[in-house]
Coordinates of C-alpha atoms in Angstrom, one line a residue:
Chain A
M15 CA -4.9 -19.2 15.6
N16 CA -6.0 -16.5 18.1
D17 CA -3.8 -14.1 20.1
A18 CA -3.7 -16.4 23.1
K19 CA -2.6 -19.4 21.0
I20 CA 0.1 -17.3 19.3
I21 CA 1.5 -16.1 22.6
A22 CA 1.4 -19.6 24.0
G23 CA 3.2 -20.9 20.9
L24 CA 5.9 -18.2 21.2
K25 CA 6.4 -19.1 24.8
R26 CA 7.0 -22.7 23.6
K27 CA 9.4 -21.4 20.9
D28 CA 7.1 -22.8 18.3
A29 CA 8.1 -21.4 14.8
R30 CA 4.5 -21.9 13.5
A31 CA 3.2 -19.3 15.8
L32 CA 5.7 -16.8 14.6
R33 CA 4.9 -17.5 10.9
V34 CA 1.2 -16.9 11.6
L35 CA 2.1 -13.7 13.4
V36 CA 4.3 -12.4 10.6
D37 CA 1.9 -13.4 7.9
R38 CA -0.9 -11.7 9.6
Y39 CA 0.7 -8.4 10.8
A40 CA 3.8 -7.7 8.6
R41 CA 1.9 -5.4 6.3
L42 CA 0.4 -3.5 9.3
L43 CA 3.8 -3.1 11.0
W44 CA 5.3 -2.0 7.7
T45 CA 2.7 0.8 7.4
V46 CA 3.2 1.9 11.0
A47 CA 7.0 2.0 10.7
A48 CA 6.9 3.6 7.3
G49 CA 4.9 6.6 8.6
Y50 CA 7.7 7.4 11.0
L51 CA 10.6 6.8 8.6
P52 CA 9.9 9.1 5.7
E53 CA 11.8 8.8 2.4
H54 CA 12.7 12.4 2.2
A55 CA 14.4 12.2 5.6
G56 CA 16.8 9.6 4.1
F57 CA 15.1 6.4 5.3
N58 CA 14.5 3.5 2.9
A59 CA 12.5 0.3 2.7
H60 CA 15.3 -1.6 4.4
D61 CA 14.9 0.6 7.5
V62 CA 11.2 0.0 7.6
E63 CA 11.7 -3.8 7.2
E64 CA 14.2 -3.8 10.0
C65 CA 11.8 -2.0 12.4
A66 CA 9.0 -4.4 11.6
G67 CA 11.4 -7.4 12.1
D68 CA 12.7 -5.9 15.4
A69 CA 9.1 -5.6 16.7
F70 CA 8.4 -9.3 15.9
L71 CA 11.7 -10.2 17.3
Q72 CA 11.0 -8.4 20.6
L73 CA 7.7 -10.2 21.0
A74 CA 9.3 -13.6 20.1
A75 CA 12.0 -13.0 22.7
F76 CA 9.7 -11.7 25.5
P77 CA 6.1 -13.0 24.8
E78 CA 5.4 -12.9 28.5
R79 CA 5.5 -9.1 28.4
Y80 CA 2.3 -8.9 26.4
D81 CA -0.7 -8.3 28.7
A82 CA -4.0 -9.1 27.0
R83 CA -5.9 -6.9 29.5
K84 CA -4.2 -3.9 28.0
G85 CA -5.3 -4.4 24.5
S86 CA -5.0 -6.7 21.5
L87 CA -1.8 -8.3 20.3
K88 CA -2.1 -6.3 17.1
T89 CA -2.2 -3.0 19.1
Y90 CA 0.8 -4.2 21.2
L91 CA 2.8 -5.0 18.0
C92 CA 2.0 -1.6 16.6
T93 CA 3.3 0.0 19.8
L94 CA 6.5 -2.0 19.5
A95 CA 6.9 -1.1 15.8
R96 CA 6.2 2.6 16.5
N97 CA 8.8 2.6 19.3
K98 CA 11.4 0.9 17.1
A99 CA 10.8 3.4 14.3
I100 CA 11.0 6.4 16.6
D101 CA 14.3 5.0 18.1
R102 CA 15.7 4.7 14.7
F103 CA 14.6 8.2 13.8
R104 CA 16.0 9.6 17.0
R105 CA 19.4 8.0 16.2
S106 CA 19.4 9.8 12.9
G107 CA 19.7 13.0 14.8
R108 CA 16.3 14.5 14.2
C109 CA 13.7 15.2 16.9
P110 CA 10.7 12.9 16.4
E111 CA 8.5 14.6 18.9
E112 CA 8.1 17.6 16.5
C113 CA 7.0 15.4 13.7
W114 CA 4.3 13.0 14.9
E115 CA 1.2 13.1 16.9
P116 CA -0.1 9.7 17.8
R117 CA -3.9 9.2 18.1
A118 CA -4.6 12.1 15.8
V119 CA -7.2 10.1 14.0
E120 CA -9.2 9.9 17.3
V121 CA -9.2 13.7 17.4
L122 CA -10.5 13.7 13.8
A123 CA -13.2 11.1 14.6
D124 CA -14.3 13.2 17.5
E125 CA -14.5 16.3 15.3
I126 CA -16.5 14.5 12.5
T127 CA -19.8 13.2 13.7
P128 CA -21.2 10.5 13.4
F129 CA -17.8 8.9 13.6
A130 CA -17.3 9.9 17.2
S131 CA -16.3 6.4 18.2
S132 CA -13.1 4.5 18.4
S133 CA -14.4 1.3 16.8
D134 CA -12.4 -0.4 14.1
A135 CA -15.2 -0.2 11.5
D136 CA -15.4 3.6 11.8
Y137 CA -11.7 4.1 11.1
Q138 CA -12.0 2.0 7.9
A139 CA -15.0 4.0 6.9
L140 CA -13.1 7.2 7.6
Y141 CA -10.2 5.9 5.5
E142 CA -12.6 5.1 2.6
A143 CA -14.1 8.5 2.8
M144 CA -10.6 10.1 2.6
D145 CA -9.7 7.9 -0.3
K146 CA -12.4 9.5 -2.4
L147 CA -11.0 13.0 -2.0
P148 CA -8.8 14.6 -4.7
A149 CA -5.2 13.5 -4.7
P150 CA -3.2 16.2 -2.9
T151 CA -5.9 16.6 -0.1
R152 CA -6.3 12.9 0.2
E153 CA -2.5 12.4 0.7
V154 CA -2.3 15.3 3.3
L155 CA -5.2 13.8 5.3
M156 CA -3.8 10.2 5.1
R157 CA -0.4 11.3 6.2
R158 CA -1.8 13.4 9.0
Y159 CA -4.3 10.9 10.5
F160 CA -3.1 7.4 9.5
L161 CA 0.7 7.9 9.3
E162 CA 0.4 10.3 12.2
Q163 CA 2.7 13.0 10.7
K164 CA 2.5 16.6 11.7
P165 CA 2.1 19.4 9.1
A166 CA 5.8 20.3 9.1
L167 CA 6.7 16.8 8.1
I168 CA 3.9 16.5 5.6
S169 CA 5.1 19.8 4.1
E170 CA 8.6 18.4 3.6
A171 CA 7.4 15.0 2.3
M172 CA 5.1 16.5 -0.3
G173 CA 7.1 19.6 -1.1
I174 CA 4.3 22.0 -0.4
D175 CA 4.1 24.9 2.0
V176 CA 3.0 24.3 5.6
K177 CA 0.2 26.8 5.2
E178 CA -1.1 24.8 2.2
V179 CA -1.0 21.6 4.3
E180 CA -3.0 23.3 7.0
N181 CA -5.5 24.7 4.4
R182 CA -5.9 21.3 2.8
L183 CA -6.4 19.7 6.3
Y184 CA -9.1 22.3 7.1
R185 CA -10.9 22.0 3.8
G186 CA -10.5 18.2 3.7
K187 CA -12.0 17.9 7.2
A188 CA -15.0 20.1 6.2
T189 CA -15.6 17.9 3.0
L190 CA -15.3 14.7 5.0
A191 CA -17.8 15.9 7.6
K192 CA -20.2 16.8 4.9
K193 CA -19.8 13.5 3.1
L194 CA -20.0 11.4 6.2
K195 CA -23.1 13.1 7.5
S196 CA -24.9 12.1 4.3
S197 CA -23.5 8.5 4.3
P198 CA -25.4 5.4 5.3
H199 CA -23.3 5.3 8.5
A200 CA -24.8 8.6 9.4
A201 CA -28.3 7.5 8.7
A202 CA -27.8 4.5 11.0
G203 CA -26.2 6.6 13.7
S204 CA -22.8 6.1 15.4
P205 CA -22.2 2.7 17.0
L206 CA -22.4 4.4 20.4
E207 CA -25.8 5.9 19.6
R208 CA -27.1 2.5 18.2
E209 CA -25.9 0.6 21.3
E210 CA -27.4 3.1 23.8
G211 CA -30.6 3.8 21.8
L212 CA -29.8 7.5 21.7
R213 CA -31.4 8.2 18.4
Chain B
M5 CA -7.6 0.4 36.1
T6 CA -5.1 -1.2 33.7
N7 CA -3.3 1.2 31.4
Q8 CA -4.2 0.4 27.8
Y9 CA -1.7 0.1 24.9
A10 CA -1.9 3.2 22.7
K11 CA -3.9 2.2 19.6
H12 CA -2.3 3.1 16.3
S13 CA -4.8 4.6 13.8
A14 CA -3.8 2.1 11.1
D15 CA -4.4 -1.0 13.1
A16 CA -8.1 -1.0 12.3
L17 CA -7.6 -0.9 8.6
Q18 CA -8.1 -3.7 6.1
P19 CA -5.1 -5.1 4.2
S20 CA -6.0 -3.4 1.0
S21 CA -6.2 0.0 2.7
L22 CA -2.8 -0.6 4.4
E23 CA -1.3 -1.5 1.0
S24 CA -2.5 1.8 -0.4
L25 CA -1.5 3.8 2.6
C26 CA 2.1 2.5 2.9
A27 CA 2.7 3.4 -0.7
F28 CA 3.0 7.0 0.5
E29 CA 6.3 6.0 2.2
H30 CA 8.1 2.9 1.1
A31 CA 5.6 0.7 -0.8
F32 CA 5.1 -2.7 0.8
D33 CA 6.9 -5.6 -0.9
D34 CA 5.2 -9.0 -0.4
S35 CA 8.6 -10.7 -0.3
A36 CA 9.3 -8.8 2.8
I37 CA 7.1 -11.2 4.8
A38 CA 9.4 -14.1 3.9
R39 CA 12.5 -12.1 4.7
I40 CA 11.2 -10.9 8.0
S41 CA 10.0 -14.4 8.9
E42 CA 13.3 -15.9 8.1
R43 CA 15.3 -13.3 10.0
V44 CA 13.1 -13.5 13.1
E45 CA 13.1 -17.3 13.2
Q46 CA 16.9 -17.4 12.9
E47 CA 17.5 -14.7 15.5
A48 CA 14.9 -15.8 18.0
S49 CA 16.1 -19.5 17.7
L50 CA 12.6 -20.8 17.2
S51 CA 12.1 -24.3 16.1
M52 CA 9.4 -26.7 15.1
P53 CA 8.4 -28.6 18.3
R54 CA 8.7 -32.3 18.4
S55 CA 5.0 -32.8 18.4
T56 CA 4.7 -30.7 15.2
A57 CA 7.4 -32.7 13.5
R58 CA 5.5 -35.9 14.4
R59 CA 2.3 -34.3 12.9
V60 CA 4.2 -33.4 9.7
T61 CA 5.3 -37.1 9.4
V62 CA 1.8 -38.3 9.9
A63 CA 0.6 -35.7 7.4
L64 CA 3.0 -37.0 4.8
V65 CA 1.9 -40.6 5.3
A66 CA -1.7 -39.5 5.0
A67 CA -1.0 -37.6 1.8
A68 CA -3.0 -40.1 -0.3
A69 CA -6.0 -39.8 2.0
V70 CA -5.7 -36.0 1.8
L71 CA -6.0 -36.3 -2.0
V72 CA -9.1 -38.4 -1.8
L73 CA -10.6 -35.9 0.7
A74 CA -9.5 -32.9 -1.4
G75 CA -12.9 -31.2 -1.0
F76 CA -12.7 -31.5 2.8
A77 CA -9.1 -30.3 2.8
F78 CA -10.0 -27.2 0.7
G79 CA -12.8 -26.5 3.0
N80 CA -10.3 -26.2 5.9
R81 CA -8.1 -24.1 3.7
F82 CA -10.8 -21.6 3.1
A83 CA -11.7 -21.5 6.8
Y84 CA -8.1 -20.7 7.5
L85 CA -8.1 -17.9 4.9
W86 CA -11.3 -16.4 6.1
E87 CA -10.0 -16.5 9.7
A88 CA -6.9 -14.6 8.5
W89 CA -9.2 -12.1 6.8
F90 CA -11.8 -11.5 9.5
G91 CA -9.7 -12.4 12.5
D92 CA -10.2 -15.5 14.7
A93 CA -12.4 -13.8 17.2
S94 CA -15.1 -12.5 14.8
G95 CA -16.6 -15.9 14.1
A96 CA -17.5 -14.7 10.6
A97 CA -15.6 -17.6 9.0
E98 CA -18.2 -20.0 10.3
N99 CA -20.8 -18.4 8.0
A100 CA -18.7 -19.2 4.9
E101 CA -20.3 -21.2 2.2
D102 CA -18.3 -23.1 -0.4
V103 CA -19.1 -22.3 -4.0
G104 CA -16.6 -23.9 -6.4
V105 CA -17.4 -22.4 -9.8
S106 CA -14.6 -21.6 -12.2
A107 CA -13.7 -20.4 -15.7
Q108 CA -10.6 -20.8 -17.8
A109 CA -9.1 -18.4 -20.3
D110 CA -5.6 -17.5 -21.6
G111 CA -3.8 -20.0 -19.4
F112 CA -5.4 -18.9 -16.2
E113 CA -8.3 -20.3 -14.1
L114 CA -10.4 -18.1 -12.0
A115 CA -12.7 -19.7 -9.4
I116 CA -15.1 -18.4 -6.8
E117 CA -14.3 -20.7 -3.9
S118 CA -16.3 -19.4 -1.0
V119 CA -18.6 -16.6 0.1
V120 CA -19.4 -14.9 3.4
V121 CA -22.1 -12.3 3.9
E122 CA -21.2 -10.4 7.0
N123 CA -22.3 -7.0 8.4
G124 CA -23.9 -5.9 5.1
T125 CA -20.9 -6.8 3.0
T126 CA -20.6 -9.8 0.6
N127 CA -17.1 -11.2 0.7
V128 CA -16.1 -13.3 -2.2
L129 CA -13.0 -15.6 -2.1
V130 CA -11.5 -15.7 -5.6
R131 CA -8.7 -18.2 -6.5
I132 CA -6.5 -17.4 -9.5
T133 CA -4.4 -20.3 -10.8
D134 CA -1.7 -20.1 -13.4
L135 CA -2.3 -23.3 -15.5
E136 CA 0.9 -22.9 -17.6
Q137 CA 3.7 -21.1 -15.8
D138 CA 4.5 -19.6 -12.4
R139 CA 3.5 -15.9 -12.9
L140 CA 1.3 -15.2 -9.9
A141 CA 3.8 -15.3 -7.0
Q142 CA 4.2 -11.5 -7.0
G143 CA 0.5 -11.0 -7.1
A144 CA -2.0 -10.0 -9.8
L145 CA -4.3 -7.2 -10.5
L146 CA -7.6 -8.2 -12.1
G147 CA -8.6 -5.8 -14.9
H148 CA -12.2 -4.8 -15.2
V149 CA -14.3 -6.6 -12.5
S150 CA -18.0 -6.6 -13.2
I151 CA -20.5 -7.9 -10.6
W152 CA -24.2 -8.2 -11.3
A153 CA -26.8 -9.5 -8.9
T154 CA -30.2 -10.8 -9.9
G155 CA -33.1 -11.7 -7.7
L156 CA -33.4 -8.1 -6.6
E157 CA -36.3 -6.0 -7.9
Q158 CA -34.1 -5.5 -10.9
S159 CA -30.6 -6.6 -11.8
E160 CA -28.0 -4.3 -10.4
S161 CA -24.3 -3.9 -10.8
F162 CA -21.9 -3.5 -7.9
S163 CA -18.4 -2.5 -7.4
A164 CA -15.9 -4.4 -5.3
L165 CA -12.6 -3.9 -3.7
G166 CA -10.0 -6.7 -4.1
S167 CA -7.3 -7.7 -1.6
R168 CA -4.6 -10.3 -1.7
L169 CA -4.9 -13.0 0.9
D170 CA -2.4 -15.7 0.2
Y171 CA -0.3 -17.4 -2.5
E172 CA 0.0 -21.2 -2.6
A173 CA 3.2 -22.1 -4.5
E174 CA 2.4 -25.8 -4.9
T175 CA -0.7 -25.1 -6.9
R176 CA 0.4 -21.8 -8.3
S177 CA -2.7 -20.3 -6.9
L178 CA -3.3 -16.8 -5.6
Y179 CA -6.2 -16.1 -3.3
Q180 CA -7.9 -12.8 -3.2
V181 CA -11.0 -11.5 -1.4
Y182 CA -13.4 -9.2 -3.2
Q183 CA -15.7 -7.1 -0.9
I184 CA -19.0 -6.0 -2.3
P185 CA -20.4 -3.4 0.1
D186 CA -23.9 -4.7 0.0
D187 CA -25.8 -7.7 1.5
L188 CA -26.5 -10.0 -1.5
S189 CA -27.7 -12.9 0.6
G190 CA -29.7 -15.4 -1.6
K191 CA -29.0 -13.5 -4.8
R192 CA -27.7 -14.9 -8.0
I193 CA -24.3 -13.2 -8.6
V194 CA -22.5 -13.0 -12.0
F195 CA -18.8 -12.2 -11.4
S196 CA -16.9 -11.4 -14.5
V197 CA -13.3 -10.3 -15.1
S198 CA -11.9 -8.8 -18.2
G199 CA -8.1 -8.7 -18.3
M200 CA -5.5 -9.4 -15.7
S201 CA -1.9 -8.3 -15.1
G202 CA 0.9 -9.0 -12.7
T203 CA 1.3 -6.6 -9.7
P204 CA 3.8 -4.0 -10.9
Q205 CA 7.3 -4.5 -9.5
S206 CA 9.8 -1.7 -9.3
S207 CA 13.2 -1.7 -10.7
Q208 CA 16.0 0.9 -10.8
T209 CA 18.7 1.2 -13.4
E210 CA 21.7 3.6 -13.3
Q211 CA 22.1 5.1 -16.8
T212 CA 25.9 5.0 -16.8
Q213 CA 25.9 5.4 -20.6
L214 CA 24.2 8.8 -20.5
D215 CA 26.7 11.7 -20.4
L216 CA 24.7 14.6 -19.2
A217 CA 27.5 17.1 -19.6
S218 CA 27.9 16.2 -23.2
A219 CA 24.1 16.2 -23.8
V220 CA 23.9 19.7 -22.4
R221 CA 26.8 20.9 -24.5
T222 CA 25.7 19.5 -27.8
H223 CA 22.0 20.0 -27.5
K224 CA 20.9 23.6 -27.0
A225 CA 17.5 23.2 -25.2
T226 CA 14.6 25.5 -25.7
Y227 CA 12.6 26.5 -22.6
V228 CA 8.9 27.5 -23.0
E229 CA 6.2 28.9 -20.8
K230 CA 3.6 26.2 -20.1
Q231 CA 0.1 26.4 -18.5
L232 CA -0.3 22.8 -17.5
A233 CA -3.7 21.2 -17.5
S234 CA -2.7 18.4 -15.2
C235 CA 0.4 18.2 -13.0
A236 CA 1.7 16.8 -9.7
G237 CA 5.1 16.6 -8.1
S238 CA 7.3 18.0 -5.3
M239 CA 9.4 21.1 -4.7
S240 CA 12.3 21.9 -2.4
V241 CA 12.0 24.8 0.0
E242 CA 14.3 26.8 -2.2
A243 CA 12.1 26.3 -5.2
Q244 CA 9.0 27.3 -3.3
A245 CA 10.7 30.5 -2.1
S246 CA 11.6 31.5 -5.7
I247 CA 8.8 30.0 -7.8
G248 CA 5.7 29.6 -5.6
S249 CA 4.2 27.3 -3.1
S250 CA 2.9 24.5 -5.3
V251 CA 4.1 22.7 -8.4
S252 CA 1.4 24.3 -10.5
S253 CA 3.5 27.5 -10.1
I254 CA 6.3 25.9 -12.3
T255 CA 5.6 27.2 -15.8
H256 CA 9.1 27.7 -17.2
L257 CA 9.9 24.2 -18.6
L258 CA 11.7 22.4 -21.3
K259 CA 10.1 22.2 -24.7
A260 CA 8.6 18.7 -25.2
D261 CA 10.3 16.1 -27.4
E262 CA 13.2 18.3 -28.5
T263 CA 15.7 15.5 -28.5
S264 CA 15.8 11.7 -27.7
F265 CA 18.0 9.5 -25.7
D266 CA 17.3 5.8 -25.2
L267 CA 17.6 4.4 -21.7
K268 CA 18.9 1.0 -20.8
G269 CA 16.6 -1.4 -19.0
A270 CA 13.6 0.9 -19.7
P271 CA 12.3 0.4 -23.2
D272 CA 9.1 2.4 -22.5
L273 CA 11.0 5.5 -21.2
R274 CA 13.3 8.0 -22.9
I275 CA 14.9 11.3 -22.2
T276 CA 13.1 13.9 -24.4
N277 CA 15.0 17.0 -23.5
V278 CA 18.0 18.2 -21.4
G279 CA 18.9 21.8 -20.6
Y280 CA 21.1 23.9 -18.3
E281 CA 20.1 27.4 -17.4
N282 CA 21.0 29.7 -14.5
G283 CA 22.7 26.9 -12.6
L284 CA 19.8 24.6 -12.9
L285 CA 20.1 21.3 -14.8
S286 CA 16.7 20.1 -16.1
V287 CA 16.0 16.7 -17.6
Q288 CA 12.7 15.8 -19.2
M289 CA 11.5 12.2 -19.6
S290 CA 8.6 10.8 -21.6
V291 CA 6.8 8.4 -19.2
P292 CA 3.8 6.1 -19.5
R293 CA 0.5 7.4 -18.3
P294 CA 0.5 7.2 -14.4
D295 CA -0.7 3.8 -13.5
G296 CA -2.9 4.9 -10.5
F297 CA -2.0 5.3 -6.9
A298 CA -1.2 1.6 -6.1
G299 CA 0.6 0.9 -9.3
G300 CA 3.2 3.7 -8.8
S301 CA 4.7 5.5 -11.7
S302 CA 8.0 5.6 -13.6
G303 CA 10.5 8.4 -13.2
F304 CA 14.1 9.1 -12.3
Y305 CA 16.4 10.7 -9.8
F306 CA 20.0 12.0 -9.9
V307 CA 23.0 10.5 -8.1
D308 CA 26.4 12.1 -7.7
G309 CA 29.8 10.6 -8.3
S310 CA 29.7 8.6 -5.0
G311 CA 26.3 7.2 -5.8
E312 CA 24.4 9.4 -3.3
Q313 CA 21.0 10.6 -4.3
V314 CA 21.0 14.4 -5.1
S315 CA 18.2 16.5 -3.7
M316 CA 15.8 17.7 -6.4
Y317 CA 15.1 21.4 -6.8
Y318 CA 11.8 20.2 -8.1
G319 CA 10.2 17.3 -9.9
I320 CA 7.0 17.7 -11.9
R321 CA 4.9 15.2 -13.7
Y322 CA 2.6 16.7 -16.2
Q323 CA 0.4 16.0 -19.1
E324 CA 0.8 17.9 -22.3
K325 CA -0.7 17.7 -25.8
V326 CA 1.9 16.9 -28.4
G327 CA 0.3 16.9 -31.8
N328 CA -3.0 15.2 -31.3
E329 CA -1.8 13.0 -28.5
A330 CA -2.0 13.7 -24.8
R331 CA 1.4 12.7 -23.4
W332 CA 2.9 12.4 -19.9
F333 CA 6.3 13.8 -19.0
Y334 CA 8.4 13.9 -15.9
E335 CA 10.8 16.8 -15.6
A336 CA 13.2 17.2 -12.8
A337 CA 15.7 19.9 -12.0
V338 CA 18.8 20.0 -9.7
T339 CA 21.1 22.9 -8.8
V340 CA 24.6 22.1 -9.9
P341 CA 27.6 24.1 -11.1
E342 CA 28.2 23.6 -14.8
E343 CA 31.6 22.0 -14.2
S344 CA 30.0 19.3 -12.0
I345 CA 27.3 18.2 -14.4
G346 CA 29.5 15.4 -15.8
K347 CA 29.6 13.8 -12.3
L348 CA 25.8 13.4 -12.2
R349 CA 24.1 10.2 -13.3
I350 CA 20.4 9.4 -13.8
V351 CA 18.8 6.4 -12.1
T352 CA 15.5 5.5 -13.7
T353 CA 12.7 3.9 -11.7
R354 CA 10.2 1.7 -13.5
F355 CA 7.1 -0.3 -12.5
V356 CA 6.7 -3.4 -14.6
S357 CA 4.0 -6.1 -14.6
A358 CA 5.4 -9.6 -15.1
F359 CA 2.5 -10.5 -17.5
S360 CA -0.6 -9.1 -19.0
S361 CA -3.6 -11.1 -20.2
N362 CA -6.7 -10.1 -22.2
G363 CA -8.7 -13.1 -21.1
Y364 CA -12.3 -13.0 -20.0
W365 CA -13.7 -15.1 -17.1
E366 CA -17.3 -15.2 -16.1
M367 CA -18.7 -17.2 -13.1
A368 CA -22.3 -17.3 -11.8
F369 CA -23.2 -18.5 -8.3
D370 CA -25.8 -18.1 -5.6
A371 CA -24.8 -16.2 -2.4
P372 CA -25.9 -18.0 0.8
A373 CA -29.4 -17.1 1.9

């Protein structure tokens, strides 16, 4: 069932469309919401589940608000989940703007050639490269770029100094750049280079 | 130009990566899918359309025919799973080739059902069926997975990453995809698995029988200076200000194994020392070796008289040699006035697998050319 069929199903109030939607994207929305509702700030798994559920509920209630020209259904759902989580965080009395920086991973991709592209495959490769780093640096990078947390929040979550977070980010990016330049992806060139015959 | 939705960095990641990633904050619980689905269906007042209900009836009437055409039905099933894995639009599911080789051991059947070679990656659909009980609903972790491919210049071994796709309650079957990051088109593949266990589930038990005030009073703990070979953990801002910026700065710790308190609901954990010094209550627990990033690890936290979690001064997980054995301990400290120690309780957290098997399964098949 593709995005258009799911939206058409939701407009008809067809429960099957919703089941497919939840089966397919619950884990993703959970990850998105969890990044914004850290444990150390007092949030728990129930808060995360509520946010993911609220995002699905909003889409089920107003499927006509989704505009396929603006992006995939997956991206739209992520936006809904992110907004629900930030609302919840804001209601807790803390200022979320200081804690997160959406699209940080795009900045990283730009900094680390040959991953200067926003394609899905590149982000997965970036994730896999991060996953091979030593534990504390890996967690710092993952929190920064995939959970979109700023150094101050990472510092609180991991119980380490902000300076150490920044040092690990700096060293981690340098290691990633080195690893990725020697990877098969690098040998083949970035998707942009391949498409445009720039190599 | 139309404004685009802001893309989240995680929305390009595969399910296994998401699973690992969300473990940093609130590990994902597979049963959440059912709960979210139920809640949203109820609150959105969705219903099965009449045409669907009619189709369900027709499907029931045709059940016998479905049984006869089981092979065909499974083919559709795999196409659905591959579409869920790759996404409808990719068209990769159309390249799937059914395999259908299986092996049985220790009450479980493993089968290689289908293979897709796509973008330099060989994707293998594995079915795990519980032949005796219903132990797979919470998921399973395959032990050592060995993949050999022949038909190359020489036989080579490959590593693969496994991800859960679906669980089919009627047949007690779990479907997982294994991704081999190489194009093995036309090669003979030997896929073997040694050992299997249930996905670790977390449980929490408040240790109401453990009287920390009495333990501190009756047991005079020894503190020692330790240079830890391996440690991890977290520190409060106050601890960082007085001890140092990282957990490796914590060297003044309780002596290992100086006392022993059993813990209810946690036969593999025990308190091995308890001490109170300079307003700091420290509790040391012997824990199993950390089970890896996805598996989580056992530990504990403190709650006060109202059941609220108490902020840790620090918590450190470290390895120490005791006798000839390398052991793992978790030691946590909280600041508390001596007269209030009696109000504190420990809540243990454990990760337990529902089952564990030492079976061995080996299947050989040809990847599509």
